[in-house]
Amino acid sequence: MKIVIVGAGAVGTHLSKLLSREHQDCVLIDADEERLNGLGEFDVMTYCASPTSIKALKEAGTPHADLFVGVTPEESTNINACILAHALGAKKTVARIDNYEYLSPSLQPFFKNLGLDSLIYPEVLAATDINNGLKMSWVRQRWDVHDGALILLGIKLREAAEILNLPLKDLCGPDDPYHIVAIKRGGETIIPSGMDELRVNDLAYFMTTKDYIPYIRKIVGKEHYTDVKNVIIMGGGKTAVRAALTAPEYMNVKIIEKDAARCEKLNELLENNDTMVIHGDGRDLGLLEEEGIKNTQAFVALTGNAETNILACLTAKKLGVRKTIAMVENLDYVSMAESLDIGTIINKKTIAASRIFQMMLEADVDNLRSLMLVDAEVAEFTASEGSRVTKKPVKELGMPFGVTIGGLVRNGQGMLVNGNSQIEAGDSVMVFCHEQKLNNVEKFFKKNTIW
């Protein structure tokens, strides 16, 4: 597959990393030669030129591109580049935007006619993840499949968990209501077998169904965690606005922003919302106590500075806040934030890159998520009629090492998968893929694949 990316920022760079693992024919265009020079470790071609130069787009192979991606910091540049790419012959285009109005379903035909197939707004994607995290104070990460028919939960295990130090074969057999699909232990990711055990401070990923969430909460010893009602957000950027506007109605949200002019703008943007905007520094202990930090169940740090967000979350934890979420845009700080036990870590660039990445897969992939902390992807594949995955029970499929099928959705009903399960055409199948090329997995789901 031929992919052309314009913009060597965080999204473009992370997307290039994903593509380099797949050994795709990828060209990355940016006007900043210094940015491109830092990409020598990736298996991608680089081209120093203006993203809207027709000459450069032609020379980069845009007329033959299966996917063209515009992810520069400038929305107008991305849109113009995609319009040009479409006119030159690119089969599919996607542009990163920062105007929420453009996401209206009524405008999709308009943008389609211009030559833009998909629009990506990273702040909206990040806000969705934040609110999913807030809904369950005891969960580090949550991903709903088919409106909750299947649910993936990332949970930090403490001493109170009753499932520690026991072989997984004794905990989650074929008839049990959950599967452990991955374990993060220190700097190691484990794709567990029946003899592996869960230990204190493991980050365990559970695949289950909605009905069994209370059961999962019990066995991991999190029943004493208070549900989130009061939320303080530090930083009033676009992600904070989207999170406040889409937060559940039962939550009381306060945004603390130190820039007075931005506070005025926030009051305009949130005019019809119950969110309270406070002018001040979210690191000010006196201000936090004045605003009721002692009665706050969740603290969300969304400034543009990763160090500030990490330190603010540590402070909130010391003040008794159970749930903390930190925006960490610098990927170099992600492992540090995890080692400090910050809580939920959000990186809108990797979220956006994962969403774009799924567009290049040839199989019917409905959703894809990158799990930063375990260096893995979770993909939702739809099994095609006649595909290999429908030919034999799961245990006889010969899936590559490092691949786990966690569950499937059939006719809207979520169900877990074991070795004896038979996948049928039309099933939406959740595949956990660690250090594995996704194009090796998608072959199982494509129609008429020759083996």
CSV table of C-alpha atoms in Angstrom, one decimal:
chain,number,residue,atom,x,y,z
A,1,MET,CA,0.0,0.0,0.0
A,2,LYS,CA,1.2,3.5,-0.9
A,3,ILE,CA,0.8,6.1,1.8
A,4,VAL,CA,1.8,9.8,1.7
A,5,ILE,CA,1.8,11.8,4.9
A,6,VAL,CA,2.3,15.6,5.1
A,7,GLY,CA,3.4,16.9,8.5
A,8,ALA,CA,6.2,15.5,10.5
A,9,GLY,CA,4.8,16.6,13.9
A,10,ALA,CA,3.8,14.2,16.7
A,11,VAL,CA,0.9,12.6,14.8
A,12,GLY,CA,2.8,12.2,11.6
A,13,THR,CA,5.8,10.8,13.4
A,14,HIS,CA,3.9,8.3,15.4
A,15,LEU,CA,1.9,7.2,12.3
A,16,SER,CA,5.2,6.8,10.5
A,17,LYS,CA,6.4,4.6,13.4
A,18,LEU,CA,3.3,2.4,13.0
A,19,LEU,CA,3.8,2.1,9.3
A,20,SER,CA,7.5,1.3,9.5
A,21,ARG,CA,6.6,-1.7,11.6
A,22,GLU,CA,4.3,-2.8,8.7
A,23,HIS,CA,7.0,-2.1,6.1
A,24,GLN,CA,4.5,-0.1,4.0
A,25,ASP,CA,5.5,2.1,1.1
A,26,CYS,CA,5.3,5.4,3.0
A,27,VAL,CA,6.6,9.0,2.1
A,28,LEU,CA,6.6,11.7,4.8
A,29,ILE,CA,6.6,15.3,3.5
A,30,ASP,CA,7.5,18.4,5.7
A,31,ALA,CA,9.0,21.8,5.0
A,32,ASP,CA,11.2,21.5,8.1
A,33,GLU,CA,14.3,19.5,7.2
A,34,GLU,CA,15.4,19.3,10.9
A,35,ARG,CA,12.2,17.4,11.8
A,36,LEU,CA,12.7,15.0,8.9
A,37,ASN,CA,16.3,14.4,10.0
A,38,GLY,CA,15.1,12.9,13.3
A,39,LEU,CA,13.2,10.1,11.5
A,40,GLY,CA,16.2,8.1,10.3
A,41,GLU,CA,15.3,5.2,12.6
A,42,PHE,CA,11.9,4.7,10.8
A,43,ASP,CA,11.6,2.8,7.5
A,44,VAL,CA,9.9,5.7,5.7
A,45,MET,CA,11.1,7.9,2.9
A,46,THR,CA,11.2,11.7,3.7
A,47,TYR,CA,10.8,14.6,1.4
A,48,CYS,CA,11.6,18.2,2.4
A,49,ALA,CA,9.1,20.5,0.6
A,50,SER,CA,5.9,22.5,1.1
A,51,PRO,CA,2.9,20.2,1.8
A,52,THR,CA,0.9,22.1,-0.8
A,53,SER,CA,3.5,22.0,-3.6
A,54,ILE,CA,2.0,20.2,-6.5
A,55,LYS,CA,5.4,19.4,-7.9
A,56,ALA,CA,6.4,17.8,-4.5
A,57,LEU,CA,3.2,15.9,-4.2
A,58,LYS,CA,3.6,14.4,-7.7
A,59,GLU,CA,7.3,13.5,-7.0
A,60,ALA,CA,6.3,11.8,-3.7
A,61,GLY,CA,3.9,9.5,-5.6
A,62,THR,CA,0.6,11.1,-4.5
A,63,PRO,CA,-1.2,10.2,-7.8
A,64,HIS,CA,-0.7,6.5,-6.9
A,65,ALA,CA,-1.4,6.8,-3.2
A,66,ASP,CA,-3.9,4.5,-1.6
A,67,LEU,CA,-4.0,6.8,1.4
A,68,PHE,CA,-3.1,10.5,1.7
A,69,VAL,CA,-2.8,12.0,5.2
A,70,GLY,CA,-2.7,15.7,6.1
A,71,VAL,CA,-1.5,16.1,9.8
A,72,THR,CA,0.4,19.4,9.8
A,73,PRO,CA,-0.4,21.8,12.7
A,74,GLU,CA,-2.4,24.0,10.3
A,75,GLU,CA,-5.9,22.9,9.5
A,76,SER,CA,-6.1,24.9,6.2
A,77,THR,CA,-2.8,23.4,5.0
A,78,ASN,CA,-4.2,19.9,5.7
A,79,ILE,CA,-7.5,20.6,3.9
A,80,ASN,CA,-5.8,22.2,0.9
A,81,ALA,CA,-3.2,19.4,0.7
A,82,CYS,CA,-6.0,16.7,0.7
A,83,ILE,CA,-8.0,18.6,-2.0
A,84,LEU,CA,-4.8,18.7,-4.2
A,85,ALA,CA,-4.1,15.0,-3.5
A,86,HIS,CA,-7.6,14.0,-4.4
A,87,ALA,CA,-7.3,15.9,-7.7
A,88,LEU,CA,-4.0,14.3,-8.4
A,89,GLY,CA,-5.5,10.8,-8.0
A,90,ALA,CA,-5.1,9.7,-4.3
A,91,LYS,CA,-7.7,7.1,-3.5
A,92,LYS,CA,-8.5,8.1,0.0
A,93,THR,CA,-7.7,11.3,2.0
A,94,VAL,CA,-7.8,12.2,5.7
A,95,ALA,CA,-7.2,15.6,7.2
A,96,ARG,CA,-6.5,16.7,10.8
A,97,ILE,CA,-8.8,19.6,11.8
A,98,ASP,CA,-9.4,21.8,14.8
A,99,ASN,CA,-12.9,23.2,14.0
A,100,TYR,CA,-15.6,21.1,15.6
A,101,GLU,CA,-18.2,22.5,13.2
A,102,TYR,CA,-16.6,20.5,10.4
A,103,LEU,CA,-17.5,17.2,12.1
A,104,SER,CA,-21.2,17.7,11.6
A,105,PRO,CA,-22.7,14.7,9.7
A,106,SER,CA,-24.6,17.1,7.5
A,107,LEU,CA,-21.3,18.5,6.1
A,108,GLN,CA,-19.8,15.1,5.2
A,109,PRO,CA,-21.1,15.2,1.6
A,110,PHE,CA,-19.7,18.7,1.3
A,111,PHE,CA,-16.2,17.7,2.3
A,112,LYS,CA,-16.5,14.5,0.2
A,113,ASN,CA,-17.2,16.6,-2.9
A,114,LEU,CA,-14.1,18.6,-2.1
A,115,GLY,CA,-12.0,15.5,-1.9
A,116,LEU,CA,-11.8,14.8,1.8
A,117,ASP,CA,-12.9,11.3,2.8
A,118,SER,CA,-12.3,11.6,6.6
A,119,LEU,CA,-11.7,14.3,9.2
A,120,ILE,CA,-9.7,13.8,12.4
A,121,TYR,CA,-10.1,16.1,15.4
A,122,PRO,CA,-7.6,14.8,18.0
A,123,GLU,CA,-9.1,16.8,20.9
A,124,VAL,CA,-12.5,15.3,20.4
A,125,LEU,CA,-11.0,11.8,20.4
A,126,ALA,CA,-9.1,12.6,23.6
A,127,ALA,CA,-12.1,14.0,25.3
A,128,THR,CA,-14.0,10.8,24.6
A,129,ASP,CA,-11.2,8.8,26.3
A,130,ILE,CA,-11.2,11.2,29.3
A,131,ASN,CA,-14.9,10.9,29.9
A,132,ASN,CA,-14.8,7.1,29.6
A,133,GLY,CA,-12.1,7.2,32.3
A,134,LEU,CA,-14.1,9.5,34.5
A,135,LYS,CA,-17.2,7.2,34.4
A,136,MET,CA,-15.3,4.5,36.2
A,137,SER,CA,-13.0,5.9,38.8
A,138,TRP,CA,-11.3,2.5,39.4
A,139,VAL,CA,-10.3,1.9,35.8
A,140,ARG,CA,-7.2,3.2,34.1
A,141,GLN,CA,-8.5,2.6,30.6
A,142,ARG,CA,-11.8,1.7,29.1
A,143,TRP,CA,-12.8,0.9,25.5
A,144,ASP,CA,-16.4,0.1,24.6
A,145,VAL,CA,-17.1,-2.0,21.5
A,146,HIS,CA,-20.5,-1.9,19.7
A,147,ASP,CA,-21.9,0.5,22.4
A,148,GLY,CA,-20.7,-1.7,25.2
A,149,ALA,CA,-21.5,-5.2,23.9
A,150,LEU,CA,-17.8,-5.9,24.7
A,151,ILE,CA,-15.6,-3.9,27.0
A,152,LEU,CA,-11.9,-3.7,27.5
A,153,LEU,CA,-10.8,-2.6,30.9
A,154,GLY,CA,-7.2,-1.7,31.9
A,155,ILE,CA,-7.0,-2.0,35.8
A,156,LYS,CA,-4.1,-1.4,38.1
A,157,LEU,CA,-4.1,-4.3,40.7
A,158,ARG,CA,-3.5,-3.6,44.3
A,159,GLU,CA,-3.2,-5.7,47.4
A,160,ALA,CA,-7.0,-5.9,47.9
A,161,ALA,CA,-7.5,-7.9,44.6
A,162,GLU,CA,-8.6,-11.4,45.3
A,163,ILE,CA,-7.2,-12.8,42.0
A,164,LEU,CA,-3.5,-12.3,42.8
A,165,ASN,CA,-0.9,-15.1,42.7
A,166,LEU,CA,-3.2,-17.7,41.2
A,167,PRO,CA,-2.7,-19.4,37.7
A,168,LEU,CA,-5.0,-17.8,35.2
A,169,LYS,CA,-6.3,-21.2,34.2
A,170,ASP,CA,-7.9,-21.4,37.6
A,171,LEU,CA,-9.3,-17.8,37.3
A,172,CYS,CA,-10.7,-17.4,33.8
A,173,GLY,CA,-11.6,-20.6,32.1
A,174,PRO,CA,-13.9,-21.0,29.1
A,175,ASP,CA,-17.1,-20.4,31.1
A,176,ASP,CA,-15.8,-17.4,33.2
A,177,PRO,CA,-17.1,-13.9,32.4
A,178,TYR,CA,-13.7,-12.3,31.6
A,179,HIS,CA,-10.4,-12.9,29.9
A,180,ILE,CA,-7.1,-11.4,30.7
A,181,VAL,CA,-5.7,-10.5,27.3
A,182,ALA,CA,-2.5,-8.7,28.5
A,183,ILE,CA,-0.5,-7.8,31.5
A,184,LYS,CA,2.0,-4.9,31.9
A,185,ARG,CA,4.5,-5.6,34.7
A,186,GLY,CA,7.2,-3.0,35.1
A,187,GLY,CA,8.7,-2.5,31.6
A,188,GLU,CA,7.5,-5.9,30.4
A,189,THR,CA,4.3,-6.8,28.4
A,190,ILE,CA,3.0,-10.3,28.9
A,191,ILE,CA,0.6,-12.1,26.7
A,192,PRO,CA,-0.6,-14.5,29.4
A,193,SER,CA,-0.9,-18.2,29.3
A,194,GLY,CA,-2.8,-20.4,31.7
A,195,MET,CA,0.1,-20.7,34.0
A,196,ASP,CA,0.8,-17.0,34.3
A,197,GLU,CA,-0.3,-15.2,37.5
A,198,LEU,CA,-1.4,-11.7,38.4
A,199,ARG,CA,0.7,-9.8,40.8
A,200,VAL,CA,0.5,-6.6,42.9
A,201,ASN,CA,1.0,-3.4,40.7
A,202,ASP,CA,0.3,-5.3,37.5
A,203,LEU,CA,-1.7,-3.3,34.9
A,204,ALA,CA,-4.1,-6.0,33.7
A,205,TYR,CA,-6.3,-5.8,30.6
A,206,PHE,CA,-9.7,-7.5,31.1
A,207,MET,CA,-12.1,-8.3,28.2
A,208,THR,CA,-15.6,-8.7,29.5
A,209,THR,CA,-19.3,-7.8,28.9
A,210,LYS,CA,-21.2,-4.9,30.4
A,211,ASP,CA,-23.2,-7.2,32.8
A,212,TYR,CA,-20.1,-8.4,34.5
A,213,ILE,CA,-18.4,-5.0,35.2
A,214,PRO,CA,-19.6,-5.1,38.9
A,215,TYR,CA,-18.1,-8.6,39.2
A,216,ILE,CA,-14.8,-7.4,37.8
A,217,ARG,CA,-14.9,-4.5,40.2
A,218,LYS,CA,-15.3,-6.9,43.1
A,219,ILE,CA,-12.6,-9.4,42.2
A,220,VAL,CA,-10.0,-6.6,41.7
A,221,GLY,CA,-10.9,-5.1,45.1
A,222,LYS,CA,-12.1,-1.7,43.9
A,223,GLU,CA,-15.6,-1.7,45.4
A,224,HIS,CA,-14.5,1.0,47.9
A,225,TYR,CA,-13.6,3.5,45.1
A,226,THR,CA,-16.0,6.4,45.1
A,227,ASP,CA,-17.8,7.1,41.8
A,228,VAL,CA,-16.8,10.4,40.2
A,229,LYS,CA,-19.2,13.3,40.7
A,230,ASN,CA,-17.0,16.3,41.2
A,231,VAL,CA,-14.2,17.0,38.6
A,232,ILE,CA,-11.5,19.7,38.5
A,233,ILE,CA,-9.8,20.2,35.1
A,234,MET,CA,-6.5,22.2,35.1
A,235,GLY,CA,-6.0,23.9,31.7
A,236,GLY,CA,-8.7,25.4,29.5
A,237,GLY,CA,-7.6,24.3,26.0
A,238,LYS,CA,-9.7,22.6,23.3
A,239,THR,CA,-9.6,19.2,24.9
A,240,ALA,CA,-10.9,20.6,28.2
A,241,VAL,CA,-13.8,22.3,26.4
A,242,ARG,CA,-14.8,19.1,24.5
A,243,ALA,CA,-14.5,17.1,27.7
A,244,ALA,CA,-16.7,19.6,29.7
A,245,LEU,CA,-19.3,19.7,26.9
A,246,THR,CA,-19.6,15.9,26.7
A,247,ALA,CA,-19.3,15.0,30.4
A,248,PRO,CA,-22.2,13.1,31.9
A,249,GLU,CA,-24.9,15.4,33.3
A,250,TYR,CA,-24.4,14.1,36.8
A,251,MET,CA,-20.8,15.4,37.0
A,252,ASN,CA,-20.0,18.8,38.3
A,253,VAL,CA,-17.0,20.1,36.3
A,254,LYS,CA,-14.7,23.0,37.2
A,255,ILE,CA,-12.0,24.3,34.8
A,256,ILE,CA,-9.1,26.2,36.3
A,257,GLU,CA,-7.3,28.4,33.7
A,258,LYS,CA,-4.5,30.9,34.5
A,259,ASP,CA,-4.9,33.1,31.4
A,260,ALA,CA,-7.6,35.7,32.0
A,261,ALA,CA,-8.4,36.2,28.3
A,262,ARG,CA,-8.9,32.5,27.9
A,263,CYS,CA,-11.2,32.3,30.8
A,264,GLU,CA,-13.5,34.9,29.1
A,265,LYS,CA,-13.4,32.7,26.0
A,266,LEU,CA,-14.2,29.6,28.0
A,267,ASN,CA,-17.2,31.3,29.5
A,268,GLU,CA,-18.5,32.0,25.9
A,269,LEU,CA,-17.8,28.5,24.7
A,270,LEU,CA,-19.5,27.0,27.8
A,271,GLU,CA,-22.3,29.5,28.0
A,272,ASN,CA,-25.0,26.9,27.9
A,273,ASN,CA,-23.1,24.4,30.1
A,274,ASP,CA,-23.0,24.1,33.9
A,275,THR,CA,-19.2,24.1,33.9
A,276,MET,CA,-17.6,26.6,36.3
A,277,VAL,CA,-14.6,28.5,34.9
A,278,ILE,CA,-12.1,29.7,37.5
A,279,HIS,CA,-9.2,32.1,36.9
A,280,GLY,CA,-6.1,30.8,38.7
A,281,ASP,CA,-3.2,28.4,38.7
A,282,GLY,CA,-4.2,24.7,39.1
A,283,ARG,CA,-1.0,24.1,41.0
A,284,ASP,CA,-1.9,26.6,43.7
A,285,LEU,CA,-2.7,24.5,46.8
A,286,GLY,CA,-4.6,27.3,48.4
A,287,LEU,CA,-6.8,27.7,45.4
A,288,LEU,CA,-7.4,23.9,45.1
A,289,GLU,CA,-8.5,23.7,48.7
A,290,GLU,CA,-10.7,26.7,48.3
A,291,GLU,CA,-12.4,25.0,45.3
A,292,GLY,CA,-13.1,21.9,47.2
A,293,ILE,CA,-10.2,19.5,46.2
A,294,LYS,CA,-11.0,17.5,49.4
A,295,ASN,CA,-14.5,16.7,48.0
A,296,THR,CA,-13.3,16.1,44.4
A,297,GLN,CA,-13.2,12.6,43.1
A,298,ALA,CA,-11.2,13.3,39.8
A,299,PHE,CA,-8.5,15.7,38.8
A,300,VAL,CA,-7.7,16.1,35.1
A,301,ALA,CA,-4.5,18.0,34.0
A,302,LEU,CA,-4.7,19.2,30.4
A,303,THR,CA,-2.1,21.9,30.1
A,304,GLY,CA,0.3,21.9,27.2
A,305,ASN,CA,3.2,20.9,29.5
A,306,ALA,CA,3.7,17.2,30.4
A,307,GLU,CA,5.8,17.9,33.4
A,308,THR,CA,3.2,20.3,34.8
A,309,ASN,CA,0.4,17.8,34.3
A,310,ILE,CA,2.4,15.0,35.9
A,311,LEU,CA,3.3,17.0,39.0
A,312,ALA,CA,-0.2,18.4,39.3
A,313,CYS,CA,-1.7,14.9,39.4
A,314,LEU,CA,0.9,13.8,42.0
A,315,THR,CA,-0.2,16.8,44.1
A,316,ALA,CA,-3.9,16.0,43.7
A,317,LYS,CA,-3.2,12.4,44.8
A,318,LYS,CA,-1.5,13.6,47.9
A,319,LEU,CA,-4.5,15.8,48.6
A,320,GLY,CA,-6.7,12.7,48.5
A,321,VAL,CA,-8.1,12.7,44.9
A,322,ARG,CA,-8.5,9.1,43.9
A,323,LYS,CA,-8.8,9.5,40.1
A,324,THR,CA,-6.2,11.5,38.2
A,325,ILE,CA,-5.8,11.9,34.4
A,326,ALA,CA,-2.8,13.5,32.8
A,327,MET,CA,-2.3,14.7,29.2
A,328,VAL,CA,1.2,13.7,28.3
A,329,GLU,CA,2.0,14.8,24.8
A,330,ASN,CA,5.7,14.1,25.0
A,331,LEU,CA,6.0,10.3,24.5
A,332,ASP,CA,9.3,10.3,26.3
A,333,TYR,CA,7.4,11.1,29.5
A,334,VAL,CA,4.8,8.3,29.2
A,335,SER,CA,6.8,5.6,30.8
A,336,MET,CA,7.9,8.0,33.6
A,337,ALA,CA,4.3,9.0,34.3
A,338,GLU,CA,3.3,5.3,34.5
A,339,SER,CA,6.2,4.6,36.9
A,340,LEU,CA,5.0,7.4,39.1
A,341,ASP,CA,1.5,5.8,39.2
A,342,ILE,CA,-0.2,8.9,37.8
A,343,GLY,CA,-3.4,7.2,36.8
A,344,THR,CA,-4.8,7.5,33.3
A,345,ILE,CA,-2.5,8.9,30.7
A,346,ILE,CA,-3.9,10.6,27.6
A,347,ASN,CA,-1.9,11.3,24.4
A,348,LYS,CA,-4.2,12.8,21.7
A,349,LYS,CA,-1.5,12.4,19.0
A,350,THR,CA,-1.3,8.6,19.4
A,351,ILE,CA,-5.1,8.3,19.6
A,352,ALA,CA,-5.4,10.2,16.3
A,353,ALA,CA,-2.5,8.2,14.6
A,354,SER,CA,-4.3,5.0,15.6
A,355,ARG,CA,-7.5,6.1,14.1
A,356,ILE,CA,-5.7,7.0,10.8
A,357,PHE,CA,-3.8,3.8,10.9
A,358,GLN,CA,-6.9,1.6,10.8
A,359,MET,CA,-7.8,3.3,7.4
A,360,MET,CA,-4.9,1.6,5.7
A,361,LEU,CA,-5.8,-1.9,6.7
A,362,GLU,CA,-7.4,-3.9,3.9
A,363,ALA,CA,-9.6,-6.1,6.0
A,364,ASP,CA,-12.9,-4.8,7.4
A,365,VAL,CA,-11.6,-3.1,10.5
A,366,ASP,CA,-14.2,-1.1,12.4
A,367,ASN,CA,-12.0,0.3,15.1
A,368,LEU,CA,-8.4,0.3,16.3
A,369,ARG,CA,-6.8,1.5,19.5
A,370,SER,CA,-3.1,1.8,20.4
A,371,LEU,CA,-2.4,0.9,24.0
A,372,MET,CA,0.7,3.0,24.6
A,373,LEU,CA,1.6,1.4,27.9
A,374,VAL,CA,1.8,-2.1,26.5
A,375,ASP,CA,3.1,-1.2,23.0
A,376,ALA,CA,0.2,-3.0,21.4
A,377,GLU,CA,-2.9,-2.5,19.3
A,378,VAL,CA,-6.5,-3.7,19.8
A,379,ALA,CA,-8.3,-4.0,16.5
A,380,GLU,CA,-11.9,-4.8,15.8
A,381,PHE,CA,-12.0,-7.0,12.7
A,382,THR,CA,-15.2,-8.1,10.8
A,383,ALA,CA,-14.9,-11.7,9.6
A,384,SER,CA,-15.6,-11.9,5.8
A,385,GLU,CA,-17.5,-14.7,4.2
A,386,GLY,CA,-15.1,-17.5,3.3
A,387,SER,CA,-12.2,-16.0,5.3
A,388,ARG,CA,-9.8,-18.3,7.1
A,389,VAL,CA,-10.9,-17.3,10.5
A,390,THR,CA,-14.3,-18.8,9.8
A,391,LYS,CA,-12.9,-22.2,8.7
A,392,LYS,CA,-11.8,-23.7,12.0
A,393,PRO,CA,-12.2,-23.3,15.8
A,394,VAL,CA,-10.0,-20.6,17.3
A,395,LYS,CA,-7.5,-23.1,18.7
A,396,GLU,CA,-6.8,-24.5,15.2
A,397,LEU,CA,-6.4,-21.2,13.4
A,398,GLY,CA,-2.6,-20.9,13.9
A,399,MET,CA,-2.7,-17.3,14.9
A,400,PRO,CA,0.8,-15.7,15.1
A,401,PHE,CA,2.6,-15.6,18.5
A,402,GLY,CA,1.6,-12.5,20.5
A,403,VAL,CA,-2.0,-12.4,19.2
A,404,THR,CA,-5.0,-13.0,21.4
A,405,ILE,CA,-8.7,-13.0,20.4
A,406,GLY,CA,-10.5,-11.6,23.4
A,407,GLY,CA,-14.1,-11.7,22.3
A,408,LEU,CA,-16.6,-11.1,19.5
A,409,VAL,CA,-19.9,-9.4,18.8
A,410,ARG,CA,-22.6,-11.4,16.9
A,411,ASN,CA,-26.0,-9.8,16.1
A,412,GLY,CA,-25.3,-7.1,18.7
A,413,GLN,CA,-24.6,-9.7,21.4
A,414,GLY,CA,-21.1,-9.7,23.0
A,415,MET,CA,-19.5,-13.0,23.9
A,416,LEU,CA,-16.0,-14.1,25.0
A,417,VAL,CA,-13.9,-16.4,22.9
A,418,ASN,CA,-12.1,-19.6,23.9
A,419,GLY,CA,-10.2,-22.2,22.0
A,420,ASN,CA,-13.3,-24.1,21.0
A,421,SER,CA,-15.2,-21.0,19.7
A,422,GLN,CA,-16.2,-20.9,16.1
A,423,ILE,CA,-16.1,-17.5,14.4
A,424,GLU,CA,-18.8,-16.9,11.8
A,425,ALA,CA,-18.9,-14.5,8.9
A,426,GLY,CA,-20.1,-11.1,10.0
A,427,ASP,CA,-18.8,-11.4,13.5
A,428,SER,CA,-16.9,-8.4,14.9
A,429,VAL,CA,-13.8,-9.9,16.5
A,430,MET,CA,-11.6,-8.2,19.1
A,431,VAL,CA,-7.9,-9.0,18.4
A,432,PHE,CA,-5.2,-8.0,20.8
A,433,CYS,CA,-1.9,-7.7,18.9
A,434,HIS,CA,1.5,-7.2,20.7
A,435,GLU,CA,4.7,-6.6,18.8
A,436,GLN,CA,3.1,-8.1,15.8
A,437,LYS,CA,2.4,-6.9,12.3
A,438,LEU,CA,-1.3,-6.2,11.9
A,439,ASN,CA,-1.2,-7.1,8.2
A,440,ASN,CA,-0.2,-10.6,9.3
A,441,VAL,CA,-3.4,-10.8,11.3
A,442,GLU,CA,-5.8,-9.2,8.9
A,443,LYS,CA,-5.1,-11.9,6.4
A,444,PHE,CA,-7.2,-14.2,8.6
A,445,PHE,CA,-10.2,-12.0,8.1
A,446,LYS,CA,-10.0,-11.1,4.4
A,447,LYS,CA,-12.1,-12.9,1.8
A,448,ASN,CA,-10.5,-15.4,-0.5
A,449,THR,CA,-7.0,-15.1,1.0
A,450,ILE,CA,-4.6,-17.7,-0.4
A,451,TRP,CA,-2.6,-19.6,2.2
